[in-house]
Amino acid sequence: MESDEQSPQLKGVVIISLPPPDNPSLGKTITAFTLTYNDYPQSHQTHQEDQLPISPPPPLPSQNPQLQFPTSRLFLGTPRKLLSFVFLSLFALAIYNSLFTNTFQELKSNNDDDDDQKPKSFVFPLYHKLGSREIPLNDLANPLRRLVYKENLVASVDHLNGPHKISKLASSNAAAAMDSSTIFPVRGNLYPDGLYFTYMLIGSPPQPYYLDIDTGSDLTWIQCDAPCTSCAKGANALYKPRRGNIVPPKDLLCMDVQRNQKDRYCETCNQCDYEIEYADHSSSMGVLATDKLLLMVANGSLTKLNFIFGCAYDQQGLLLSTMVKTDGVLGLTRAKVSLPSQLASQGIINNVVGHCLTTAVVGGGYMFLGDDFVPRWGMAWVPMLDSPSMEFYHTKVVKLSYGNSPLSLGGMDSRVKHVLFDSGSSYTYFPKEAYSELVASLNEVSGAGLIQTLDTTLPLCWRANFPIRSVKDVKKFFKTLTFQFGTKWLVMSTKFQIPPEGYLVISDKGNVCLGILDGSKVHDGSTIILGDISLRGQLVVYDNVHKKIGWTPSDCAKPNRLDSLPFFDSLPFFDGAC
């Protein structure tokens, strides 16, 4: 149209319709109704935006941003025209208001989507184990060493160099986020299985492995066909390493793992050997391997990164009988080789670990890595003891009571004032003196209606002259255990309370048993170890950034920020494209 051509006078309205919610790909629809006093016919055009081809709307009367509505001519028509105009104007106003509101919501949604591109805290579901495998004894010698492969294996491991890789389902900008976390569902129970476990997706293509969550172990390891000398049945197929997966002894994490072993760095070796012996004298031996670890972020995106873990080809002792529902151990201490430390060193999370185990008989809960799921209020915090030789999560306790009766902490020996939080232990352990005093205090329940009896489940059990279906049926006979931290003054101290549900177990014979054991031969013999039985019903957080341990009561169904957990039943199937 020429610039000097007379523009038709326009009266009408432009209606913009949003796409239906169930099919947003249709885009917006722009419908223009025009009526002029020239010989132009009435125009009606539709404009599809977004993913569909764009058709321009009919030309407006001028390049002028202001539309001129000549009222002298517009209202010279019949009253019907006037009413039509008023109706169309009101309708257009309503459409505009609706459009403005939705546009604002779209912009807000886009901002939220940008935030979602960042990896958020990782949360794991939790599940359970039989036995009382305890803390690795780091100062043990390593008498059992052998080569896994006969041929020379020279691996070039680039596990911590450069930014971590992000899968095609996550944003490439996600790697830079420090405030990120991942959440894992947890399954398990205290009795009869005796453990809580979650799953990890490892390898290319990724395969699921069920791992016992253990805040008392440094190294994550899975059973491995390298070939396997002695392996338990396990829940999944053995991990099969390739030559490129084997970590060489010059790797810094290898040196860290071997620092407490008798035979340390081997310059002529082509692999990094390790052996872990647990307090129940079971052991795991293998080599360090590296492979891809696939983590699902809380917003549903996937993050793929390099991860160093143990390829365990020789298990001995109780591990062979207890690893029926699991494939290995998930190490969660402060050690450099632990999973949270590796993720933190790559800038993926802040080094914070949390777990929440339900008190339900069927067990479960969740675990997270990162600080996004830490409650901002309602937590009780105590300082974490920071010892270069101790990577465990422990703190100092100043007083321990059963009801109103104090229990001995061992006199002047300060070591017995340490409390260690260990999710890898099924039960809780007291030093000998405190344990003896607790057992003596429990003699009062025998005169209250319970009778001490023999039971192979645990050393100290009672039966009743009525059916015992749960701890609730007998909790009235027992008292609460209270740990005081910071000061002996009750009002000013930080308290961790364990109700009868936190130290009693109902056996398969219908007896009630004490889930606190004599710890004089466990660890150093003078540390209180809080195991799964006493950690249930609490959200426990290990903040390695600020060196503190915190807890708050919880039903452990899910974090407040999540609608649901990605439980095992919804494990995705992956192909080689990941």
Coordinates of C-alpha atoms in Angstrom, one line a residue:
M1 CA 0.0 0.0 0.0
E2 CA 1.4 3.4 -0.9
S3 CA 2.2 5.8 1.9
D4 CA -0.1 8.5 0.4
E5 CA -3.0 6.1 0.0
Q6 CA -6.0 7.0 2.1
S7 CA -6.3 4.7 5.1
P8 CA -9.8 3.4 5.8
Q9 CA -11.5 4.4 8.9
L10 CA -11.6 1.5 11.3
K11 CA -14.2 0.6 13.9
G12 CA -14.0 -2.8 15.5
V13 CA -12.0 -4.8 17.9
V14 CA -9.0 -7.2 18.0
I15 CA -9.6 -10.4 20.1
I16 CA -6.6 -12.4 21.3
S17 CA -7.3 -15.9 22.6
L18 CA -4.9 -18.1 24.6
P19 CA -4.3 -21.7 23.7
P20 CA -6.2 -24.4 25.5
P21 CA -4.3 -25.7 28.7
D22 CA -4.2 -29.3 27.4
N23 CA -2.5 -28.2 24.1
P24 CA -0.3 -25.2 24.6
S25 CA 1.5 -25.8 21.3
L26 CA -1.4 -24.3 19.3
G27 CA -0.1 -20.8 20.4
K28 CA -2.2 -17.7 20.7
T29 CA -5.0 -16.8 18.3
I30 CA -5.5 -13.2 17.1
T31 CA -8.9 -12.5 15.5
A32 CA -9.6 -9.1 14.0
F33 CA -13.0 -7.8 13.1
T34 CA -13.1 -4.6 11.0
L35 CA -15.8 -2.5 9.5
T36 CA -15.1 0.6 7.3
Y37 CA -17.1 3.1 5.3
N38 CA -15.0 2.4 2.3
D39 CA -15.7 -0.3 -0.2
Y40 CA -13.4 -2.7 1.6
P41 CA -15.0 -5.9 2.6
Q42 CA -15.1 -6.9 6.3
S43 CA -11.8 -8.7 7.1
H44 CA -11.4 -11.7 9.4
Q45 CA -8.0 -13.2 9.8
T46 CA -6.5 -15.6 12.3
H47 CA -2.9 -15.4 13.5
Q48 CA -1.2 -18.5 15.0
E49 CA 2.0 -17.7 17.0
D50 CA 4.7 -19.6 18.8
Q51 CA 5.5 -23.0 17.1
L52 CA 3.1 -22.6 14.2
P53 CA 3.8 -20.5 11.1
I54 CA 3.1 -16.8 11.6
S55 CA 0.5 -15.0 9.6
P56 CA 0.5 -11.2 10.0
P57 CA -2.6 -9.6 11.2
P58 CA -4.5 -7.3 8.9
P59 CA -2.9 -3.8 8.5
L60 CA -4.1 -1.3 11.0
P61 CA -5.2 2.1 9.8
S62 CA -1.9 3.8 10.2
Q63 CA 1.7 3.3 11.4
N64 CA 0.5 5.6 14.1
P65 CA 0.5 3.9 17.6
Q66 CA -2.8 5.7 18.3
L67 CA -6.1 4.5 16.7
Q68 CA -8.5 7.3 15.8
F69 CA -12.2 6.5 16.4
P70 CA -14.2 9.3 14.8
T71 CA -17.2 9.5 17.1
S72 CA -19.2 11.8 14.8
R73 CA -19.3 9.0 12.2
L74 CA -19.3 6.1 14.5
F75 CA -22.5 6.9 16.3
L76 CA -24.5 8.0 13.3
G77 CA -25.8 4.5 12.8
T78 CA -28.7 2.7 14.3
P79 CA -29.0 2.1 18.1
R80 CA -28.2 -1.6 17.3
K81 CA -24.7 -0.5 16.0
L82 CA -24.2 1.6 19.1
L83 CA -25.1 -1.4 21.4
S84 CA -22.9 -3.7 19.4
F85 CA -19.9 -1.3 19.8
V86 CA -20.4 -1.0 23.5
F87 CA -20.7 -4.8 23.8
L88 CA -17.6 -5.4 21.7
S89 CA -15.6 -2.8 23.7
L90 CA -16.5 -4.3 27.0
F91 CA -15.6 -7.8 25.7
A92 CA -12.3 -6.5 24.4
L93 CA -11.6 -4.9 27.8
A94 CA -12.2 -8.3 29.5
I95 CA -10.0 -10.1 27.0
Y96 CA -7.2 -7.5 27.6
N97 CA -7.4 -7.9 31.3
S98 CA -7.3 -11.7 31.0
L99 CA -4.4 -11.4 28.6
F100 CA -2.4 -9.1 30.9
T101 CA -2.8 -11.4 33.8
N102 CA -1.8 -14.5 31.9
T103 CA 1.2 -12.7 30.4
F104 CA 2.4 -11.9 33.8
Q105 CA 2.0 -15.5 34.9
E106 CA 3.9 -16.6 31.9
L107 CA 6.8 -14.3 32.6
K108 CA 6.8 -15.5 36.2
S109 CA 6.7 -19.1 35.0
N110 CA 9.7 -18.4 32.8
N111 CA 11.7 -17.0 35.7
D112 CA 10.8 -20.1 37.7
D113 CA 11.9 -22.3 34.9
D114 CA 15.2 -20.5 34.8
D115 CA 15.6 -21.3 38.5
D116 CA 14.6 -24.9 37.9
Q117 CA 17.4 -25.3 35.4
K118 CA 19.8 -25.2 38.3
P119 CA 20.4 -28.6 39.9
K120 CA 18.6 -28.7 43.2
S121 CA 19.2 -30.7 46.3
F122 CA 19.4 -34.5 45.8
V123 CA 17.0 -36.5 47.9
F124 CA 17.1 -40.3 48.1
P125 CA 14.4 -42.7 49.3
L126 CA 15.6 -45.0 52.2
Y127 CA 15.0 -48.7 52.7
H128 CA 16.6 -51.6 55.7
K129 CA 19.4 -54.4 56.7
L130 CA 20.1 -57.4 59.0
G131 CA 23.1 -57.4 61.2
S132 CA 25.2 -54.9 63.1
R133 CA 27.9 -53.9 60.7
E134 CA 29.7 -51.1 62.3
I135 CA 32.3 -48.4 61.7
P136 CA 35.4 -49.2 59.6
L137 CA 38.6 -49.5 61.7
N138 CA 40.8 -47.2 59.7
D139 CA 44.0 -48.1 61.6
L140 CA 43.9 -51.8 60.6
A141 CA 46.8 -53.2 58.5
N142 CA 46.0 -54.4 55.0
P143 CA 47.4 -58.0 55.0
L144 CA 45.2 -59.2 52.1
R145 CA 46.2 -57.7 48.8
R146 CA 46.1 -59.1 45.3
L147 CA 45.8 -57.9 41.8
V148 CA 42.5 -58.0 40.2
Y149 CA 43.7 -58.1 36.6
K150 CA 46.6 -60.1 35.3
E151 CA 47.3 -57.9 32.4
N152 CA 48.7 -54.4 32.7
L153 CA 46.0 -51.8 33.3
V154 CA 47.1 -48.2 32.7
A155 CA 44.1 -45.9 33.2
S156 CA 43.8 -42.3 32.4
V157 CA 41.3 -41.0 34.9
D158 CA 40.0 -37.5 34.5
H159 CA 37.4 -37.5 37.3
L160 CA 37.9 -34.1 38.7
N161 CA 39.3 -32.0 35.9
G162 CA 37.1 -29.4 34.4
P163 CA 33.4 -28.9 34.8
H164 CA 31.2 -31.9 35.3
K165 CA 29.1 -33.0 32.4
I166 CA 25.3 -32.5 32.4
S167 CA 23.0 -34.9 30.6
K168 CA 20.8 -33.8 27.7
L169 CA 17.9 -33.6 30.2
A170 CA 19.5 -30.9 32.3
S171 CA 20.7 -27.4 31.5
S172 CA 24.4 -26.9 30.7
N173 CA 24.3 -23.9 33.1
A174 CA 23.4 -26.2 36.0
A175 CA 27.0 -27.1 36.6
A176 CA 27.8 -23.7 38.0
A177 CA 25.2 -23.8 40.8
M178 CA 26.5 -24.3 44.3
D179 CA 23.2 -24.2 46.0
S180 CA 22.1 -27.5 44.6
S181 CA 20.8 -30.7 46.2
T182 CA 19.6 -34.1 45.3
I183 CA 17.0 -36.2 47.1
F184 CA 16.8 -40.0 47.3
P185 CA 14.0 -42.2 48.6
V186 CA 15.0 -44.7 51.3
R187 CA 13.6 -48.2 52.1
G188 CA 14.4 -50.6 54.9
N189 CA 13.4 -51.4 58.4
L190 CA 15.1 -52.0 61.8
Y191 CA 13.7 -55.5 62.2
P192 CA 14.1 -58.0 60.7
D193 CA 16.2 -56.7 57.8
G194 CA 18.3 -54.3 60.0
L195 CA 19.2 -51.7 57.4
Y196 CA 18.1 -48.7 55.3
F197 CA 19.2 -48.4 51.7
T198 CA 18.7 -46.3 48.6
Y199 CA 19.6 -46.6 44.9
M200 CA 22.3 -45.1 42.7
L201 CA 22.4 -45.2 38.9
I202 CA 26.0 -46.0 37.8
G203 CA 27.6 -46.8 34.5
S204 CA 27.0 -46.3 30.8
P205 CA 24.3 -47.0 30.3
P206 CA 23.3 -46.4 33.9
Q207 CA 22.3 -49.4 36.0
P208 CA 20.6 -49.3 39.4
Y209 CA 22.4 -50.5 42.5
Y210 CA 21.0 -50.6 46.0
L211 CA 23.3 -49.2 48.6
D212 CA 23.3 -49.3 52.4
I213 CA 23.4 -45.6 53.6
D214 CA 26.3 -45.3 56.0
T215 CA 27.4 -42.1 57.7
G216 CA 30.2 -44.2 59.3
S217 CA 31.9 -45.3 56.1
D218 CA 34.2 -43.2 53.8
L219 CA 34.1 -45.2 50.6
T220 CA 31.1 -46.1 48.5
W221 CA 31.5 -49.6 47.0
I222 CA 29.5 -52.0 45.0
Q223 CA 30.0 -55.7 44.3
C224 CA 32.0 -56.1 41.2
D225 CA 32.7 -58.8 38.6
A226 CA 36.5 -58.3 38.2
P227 CA 36.1 -61.3 38.4
C228 CA 34.4 -61.7 41.8
T229 CA 36.2 -64.0 44.3
S230 CA 33.6 -63.9 47.0
C231 CA 30.3 -61.9 46.6
A232 CA 26.9 -62.0 48.2
K233 CA 23.8 -62.7 46.2
G234 CA 23.0 -59.0 46.1
A235 CA 19.9 -57.3 44.6
N236 CA 21.2 -56.6 41.1
A237 CA 23.7 -57.9 38.7
L238 CA 27.4 -57.3 39.5
Y239 CA 29.1 -54.2 38.2
K240 CA 31.5 -55.0 35.3
P241 CA 34.4 -52.6 35.0
R242 CA 36.3 -51.9 31.8
R243 CA 40.0 -51.1 31.6
G244 CA 39.4 -47.4 31.5
N245 CA 37.4 -47.6 34.7
I246 CA 40.3 -48.6 36.9
V247 CA 41.8 -45.8 39.0
P248 CA 45.6 -45.6 39.0
P249 CA 47.5 -45.4 42.3
K250 CA 48.8 -41.9 41.6
D251 CA 45.2 -40.5 41.9
L252 CA 44.8 -38.2 44.8
L253 CA 41.7 -40.0 46.1
C254 CA 43.6 -43.3 46.0
M255 CA 46.3 -41.8 48.2
D256 CA 43.6 -40.6 50.6
V257 CA 42.0 -44.1 50.8
Q258 CA 45.4 -45.8 51.3
R259 CA 46.8 -43.3 53.9
N260 CA 45.8 -45.5 56.8
Q261 CA 46.8 -48.8 55.2
K262 CA 50.1 -50.5 56.0
D263 CA 51.1 -50.8 52.4
R264 CA 50.5 -47.4 51.0
Y265 CA 51.3 -45.9 47.5
C266 CA 52.7 -48.4 45.0
E267 CA 54.5 -46.7 42.2
T268 CA 54.7 -49.8 40.0
C269 CA 51.1 -50.8 40.5
N270 CA 48.5 -50.2 37.8
Q271 CA 45.5 -50.0 40.1
C272 CA 44.5 -48.7 43.5
D273 CA 43.8 -51.5 45.9
Y274 CA 41.8 -51.1 49.1
E275 CA 40.5 -53.1 52.0
I276 CA 37.9 -52.2 54.6
E277 CA 37.4 -54.2 57.8
Y278 CA 34.3 -53.5 59.9
A279 CA 33.9 -53.9 63.7
D280 CA 32.0 -57.2 63.3
H281 CA 35.1 -58.5 61.5
S282 CA 33.5 -58.7 58.1
S283 CA 35.4 -57.1 55.3
S284 CA 35.4 -55.8 51.7
M285 CA 38.3 -55.8 49.4
G286 CA 38.7 -54.4 45.9
V287 CA 40.1 -51.7 43.7
L288 CA 39.0 -48.1 43.0
A289 CA 37.0 -47.5 39.8
T290 CA 35.5 -44.5 38.1
D291 CA 32.4 -44.3 36.1
K292 CA 29.4 -42.1 35.3
L293 CA 26.9 -41.4 38.1
L294 CA 23.5 -40.3 37.2
L295 CA 21.6 -38.2 39.8
M296 CA 18.0 -37.1 39.6
V297 CA 17.6 -33.6 40.8
A298 CA 14.5 -32.7 42.8
N299 CA 13.1 -30.7 39.9
G300 CA 13.2 -33.9 37.7
S301 CA 16.3 -33.1 35.6
L302 CA 19.3 -35.5 35.5
T303 CA 22.9 -34.7 36.2
K304 CA 25.7 -36.9 35.0
L305 CA 29.1 -36.7 36.5
N306 CA 32.3 -38.7 37.1
F307 CA 32.4 -40.6 40.4
I308 CA 35.1 -42.7 42.1
F309 CA 34.0 -45.8 44.1
G310 CA 35.1 -49.2 45.2
C311 CA 34.8 -52.2 42.8
A312 CA 34.5 -54.8 45.5
Y313 CA 35.4 -58.3 44.4
D314 CA 35.9 -60.1 47.8
Q315 CA 33.5 -59.8 50.7
Q316 CA 33.9 -61.9 53.9
G317 CA 32.0 -62.4 57.1
L318 CA 28.5 -61.2 57.8
L319 CA 28.4 -59.2 54.7
L320 CA 27.9 -62.4 52.7
S321 CA 24.7 -63.2 54.6
T322 CA 23.3 -59.6 55.0
M323 CA 23.7 -58.3 51.5
V324 CA 20.5 -59.9 50.1
K325 CA 18.6 -56.7 49.4
T326 CA 21.6 -54.5 48.6
D327 CA 24.7 -54.3 46.3
G328 CA 27.1 -52.4 48.5
V329 CA 27.6 -49.4 50.8
L330 CA 27.1 -45.7 50.3
G331 CA 29.9 -43.9 52.1
L332 CA 28.7 -40.5 53.6
T333 CA 31.4 -39.4 56.0
R334 CA 33.5 -36.2 55.7
A335 CA 36.4 -38.1 53.9
K336 CA 37.5 -36.8 50.5
V337 CA 36.4 -40.0 48.8
S338 CA 32.9 -40.0 50.2
L339 CA 30.0 -39.2 47.7
P340 CA 29.1 -35.8 49.3
S341 CA 32.7 -34.7 49.3
Q342 CA 33.2 -35.6 45.7
L343 CA 30.0 -33.8 44.7
A344 CA 31.1 -30.7 46.7
S345 CA 34.6 -30.7 45.2
Q346 CA 33.0 -30.5 41.7
G347 CA 30.8 -27.6 42.7
I348 CA 27.6 -29.6 42.4
I349 CA 26.4 -29.3 46.1
N350 CA 27.3 -27.7 49.3
N351 CA 28.7 -30.5 51.5
V352 CA 25.6 -31.2 53.6
V353 CA 24.1 -34.6 54.2
G354 CA 20.6 -35.3 55.7
H355 CA 18.6 -38.4 56.4
C356 CA 15.1 -39.1 57.8
L357 CA 14.1 -42.7 58.8
T358 CA 10.5 -43.4 59.5
T359 CA 9.4 -45.2 62.7
A360 CA 6.9 -47.3 60.7
V361 CA 7.3 -51.0 60.8
V362 CA 7.6 -51.2 57.0
G363 CA 10.4 -48.6 57.2
G364 CA 11.5 -46.1 54.6
G365 CA 12.2 -42.4 54.5
Y366 CA 14.5 -40.2 52.5
M367 CA 18.1 -38.9 52.3
F368 CA 19.4 -35.8 50.6
L369 CA 22.7 -34.3 49.6
G370 CA 23.0 -30.5 49.6
D371 CA 21.5 -27.8 51.8
D372 CA 18.2 -27.0 50.0
F373 CA 16.1 -29.3 52.1
V374 CA 17.5 -28.2 55.5
P375 CA 14.7 -26.5 57.5
R376 CA 15.4 -22.9 58.2
W377 CA 14.0 -23.1 61.7
G378 CA 13.1 -25.7 64.4
M379 CA 16.4 -27.5 64.2
A380 CA 18.6 -28.2 67.3
W381 CA 22.3 -27.8 66.4
V382 CA 25.5 -28.9 68.2
P383 CA 29.1 -28.4 67.0
M384 CA 30.7 -31.2 65.1
L385 CA 34.1 -32.4 66.5
D386 CA 36.7 -31.6 63.9
S387 CA 39.6 -34.1 64.1
P388 CA 42.0 -34.8 61.1
S389 CA 42.1 -38.5 62.0
M390 CA 38.3 -38.8 62.4
E391 CA 36.0 -38.3 59.5
F392 CA 33.0 -39.5 61.4
Y393 CA 30.1 -37.4 62.6
H394 CA 30.6 -37.0 66.3
T395 CA 30.1 -34.4 69.0
K396 CA 30.4 -34.1 72.8
V397 CA 27.7 -35.0 75.3
V398 CA 27.8 -33.6 78.9
K399 CA 25.0 -35.6 80.4
L400 CA 23.0 -38.8 79.8
S401 CA 19.9 -39.7 81.7
Y402 CA 17.3 -42.5 81.8
G403 CA 14.2 -40.7 83.0
N404 CA 15.5 -38.7 86.0
S405 CA 18.4 -41.1 86.7
P406 CA 21.8 -40.0 85.3
L407 CA 24.0 -42.6 83.6
S408 CA 27.8 -42.6 83.9
L409 CA 29.8 -41.1 81.1
G410 CA 33.0 -42.7 82.3
G411 CA 34.5 -40.3 84.9
M412 CA 37.4 -38.2 83.9
D413 CA 38.1 -40.0 80.5
S414 CA 36.9 -37.4 78.0
R415 CA 36.7 -40.0 75.2
V416 CA 33.5 -41.5 76.6
K417 CA 31.8 -38.1 76.3
H418 CA 31.7 -38.5 72.5
V419 CA 28.5 -39.4 70.6
L420 CA 28.8 -40.7 67.1
F421 CA 25.9 -40.7 64.6
D422 CA 26.1 -43.8 62.5
S423 CA 23.3 -44.8 60.0
G424 CA 25.4 -47.9 59.2
S425 CA 24.7 -49.4 62.6
S426 CA 21.4 -51.0 63.2
Y427 CA 21.4 -50.6 67.0
T428 CA 22.8 -48.1 69.5
Y429 CA 25.9 -48.8 71.6
F430 CA 26.8 -47.5 75.1
P431 CA 30.1 -47.7 76.9
K432 CA 30.2 -50.6 79.4
E433 CA 29.6 -48.5 82.5
A434 CA 26.6 -46.6 81.0
Y435 CA 25.2 -49.8 79.6
S436 CA 25.5 -51.6 82.9
E437 CA 23.7 -48.8 84.7
L438 CA 21.0 -48.7 82.1
V439 CA 20.4 -52.5 82.4
A440 CA 20.2 -52.1 86.2
S441 CA 17.6 -49.4 85.9
L442 CA 15.5 -51.6 83.6
N443 CA 15.2 -54.2 86.4
E444 CA 12.2 -52.1 87.6
V445 CA 10.1 -53.2 84.6
S446 CA 10.2 -56.8 85.8
G447 CA 8.1 -55.8 88.8
A448 CA 5.7 -53.8 86.7
G449 CA 4.3 -56.6 84.6
L450 CA 7.1 -57.7 82.3
I451 CA 9.2 -60.8 82.8
Q452 CA 12.8 -61.2 81.5
T453 CA 13.1 -64.0 79.0
L454 CA 15.6 -65.6 76.7
D455 CA 15.4 -64.5 73.0
T456 CA 18.0 -65.0 70.3
T457 CA 17.0 -61.6 68.7
L458 CA 18.9 -59.5 71.3
P459 CA 20.7 -60.1 74.6
L460 CA 18.0 -58.5 76.9
C461 CA 14.3 -59.2 76.2
W462 CA 11.0 -59.4 78.2
R463 CA 7.7 -61.1 77.7
A464 CA 4.3 -60.0 79.0
N465 CA 1.2 -61.8 80.1
F466 CA -0.7 -60.1 77.3
P467 CA 0.0 -59.9 73.5
I468 CA 2.7 -57.4 72.5
R469 CA 1.9 -56.1 69.0
S470 CA 4.0 -53.0 69.0
V471 CA 6.2 -50.9 71.3
K472 CA 3.2 -48.8 72.1
D473 CA 1.7 -51.7 74.1
V474 CA 4.6 -51.6 76.6
K475 CA 6.1 -48.1 76.4
K476 CA 4.4 -47.1 79.6
F477 CA 6.9 -49.5 81.4
F478 CA 9.9 -47.6 80.1
K479 CA 11.4 -44.1 80.3
T480 CA 12.9 -41.6 77.9
L481 CA 16.7 -41.4 77.4
T482 CA 18.0 -37.8 77.3
F483 CA 21.3 -36.6 75.9
Q484 CA 22.4 -33.1 76.9
F485 CA 24.9 -31.1 74.9
G486 CA 26.7 -27.8 75.6
T487 CA 25.9 -27.5 79.4
K488 CA 24.7 -29.7 82.2
W489 CA 22.0 -27.2 83.0
L490 CA 18.8 -28.7 81.6
V491 CA 17.2 -25.4 80.6
M492 CA 20.2 -24.0 78.7
S493 CA 21.4 -27.3 77.1
T494 CA 20.6 -28.7 73.7
K495 CA 18.8 -32.1 74.1
F496 CA 18.4 -35.2 72.0
Q497 CA 15.7 -37.3 73.4
I498 CA 15.1 -41.0 72.6
P499 CA 11.7 -42.3 73.6
P500 CA 11.1 -46.0 74.2
E501 CA 10.3 -46.4 70.5
G502 CA 13.9 -45.3 69.9
Y503 CA 15.5 -48.2 71.8
L504 CA 13.0 -51.1 71.9
V505 CA 12.3 -53.8 69.3
I506 CA 9.5 -56.3 69.1
S507 CA 10.9 -59.7 68.1
D508 CA 9.3 -62.3 65.9
K509 CA 8.5 -64.2 69.2
G510 CA 6.4 -61.4 70.5
N511 CA 8.9 -60.2 73.1
V512 CA 10.1 -56.7 73.6
C513 CA 13.9 -56.4 73.5
L514 CA 16.5 -53.7 74.3
G515 CA 18.0 -52.3 71.1
I516 CA 21.0 -50.7 73.0
L517 CA 24.0 -53.0 73.3
D518 CA 27.3 -53.1 75.2
G519 CA 29.7 -51.1 73.1
S520 CA 32.9 -51.8 75.0
K521 CA 34.3 -53.8 72.1
V522 CA 32.9 -51.6 69.3
H523 CA 35.0 -48.8 67.8
D524 CA 37.2 -47.5 70.7
G525 CA 35.0 -48.9 73.3
S526 CA 34.2 -45.6 75.0
T527 CA 32.1 -43.8 72.4
I528 CA 28.3 -43.7 72.4
I529 CA 27.1 -44.8 68.9
L530 CA 23.6 -43.8 67.9
G531 CA 22.4 -46.3 65.3
D532 CA 19.3 -46.5 63.1
I533 CA 17.0 -47.6 66.0
S534 CA 17.6 -44.2 67.8
L535 CA 17.8 -42.0 64.7
R536 CA 14.3 -42.9 63.4
G537 CA 11.6 -40.3 63.6
Q538 CA 14.2 -37.5 63.3
L539 CA 15.5 -35.4 60.4
V540 CA 19.3 -35.5 61.1
V541 CA 21.5 -33.1 59.2
Y542 CA 25.3 -33.2 59.0
D543 CA 26.5 -29.7 57.8
N544 CA 30.1 -30.1 56.8
V545 CA 30.2 -26.5 55.6
H546 CA 29.5 -25.0 59.1
K547 CA 30.8 -28.0 61.1
K548 CA 27.6 -28.8 62.9
I549 CA 25.1 -31.6 63.4
G550 CA 21.3 -30.9 63.8
W551 CA 18.0 -32.7 64.2
T552 CA 14.3 -32.1 64.5
P553 CA 11.4 -34.5 64.9
S554 CA 9.7 -35.6 61.7
D555 CA 7.4 -38.2 60.2
C556 CA 10.0 -38.6 57.4
A557 CA 7.3 -39.0 54.8
K558 CA 9.0 -36.4 52.5
P559 CA 10.7 -33.0 52.7
N560 CA 8.4 -30.1 52.9
R561 CA 9.4 -28.8 49.5
L562 CA 8.4 -31.9 47.7
D563 CA 5.0 -33.3 46.8
S564 CA 6.3 -36.9 46.5
L565 CA 9.5 -39.0 46.4
P566 CA 11.0 -40.8 43.4
F567 CA 10.6 -44.3 45.0
F568 CA 12.0 -47.5 43.6
D569 CA 8.8 -48.5 42.0
S570 CA 9.1 -45.6 39.5
L571 CA 12.8 -46.3 38.6
P572 CA 13.2 -45.1 35.0
F573 CA 14.6 -47.4 32.2
F574 CA 17.6 -45.9 30.5
D575 CA 19.2 -46.6 27.2
G576 CA 22.6 -45.9 25.9
A577 CA 21.7 -42.4 24.9
C578 CA 21.9 -41.0 28.4

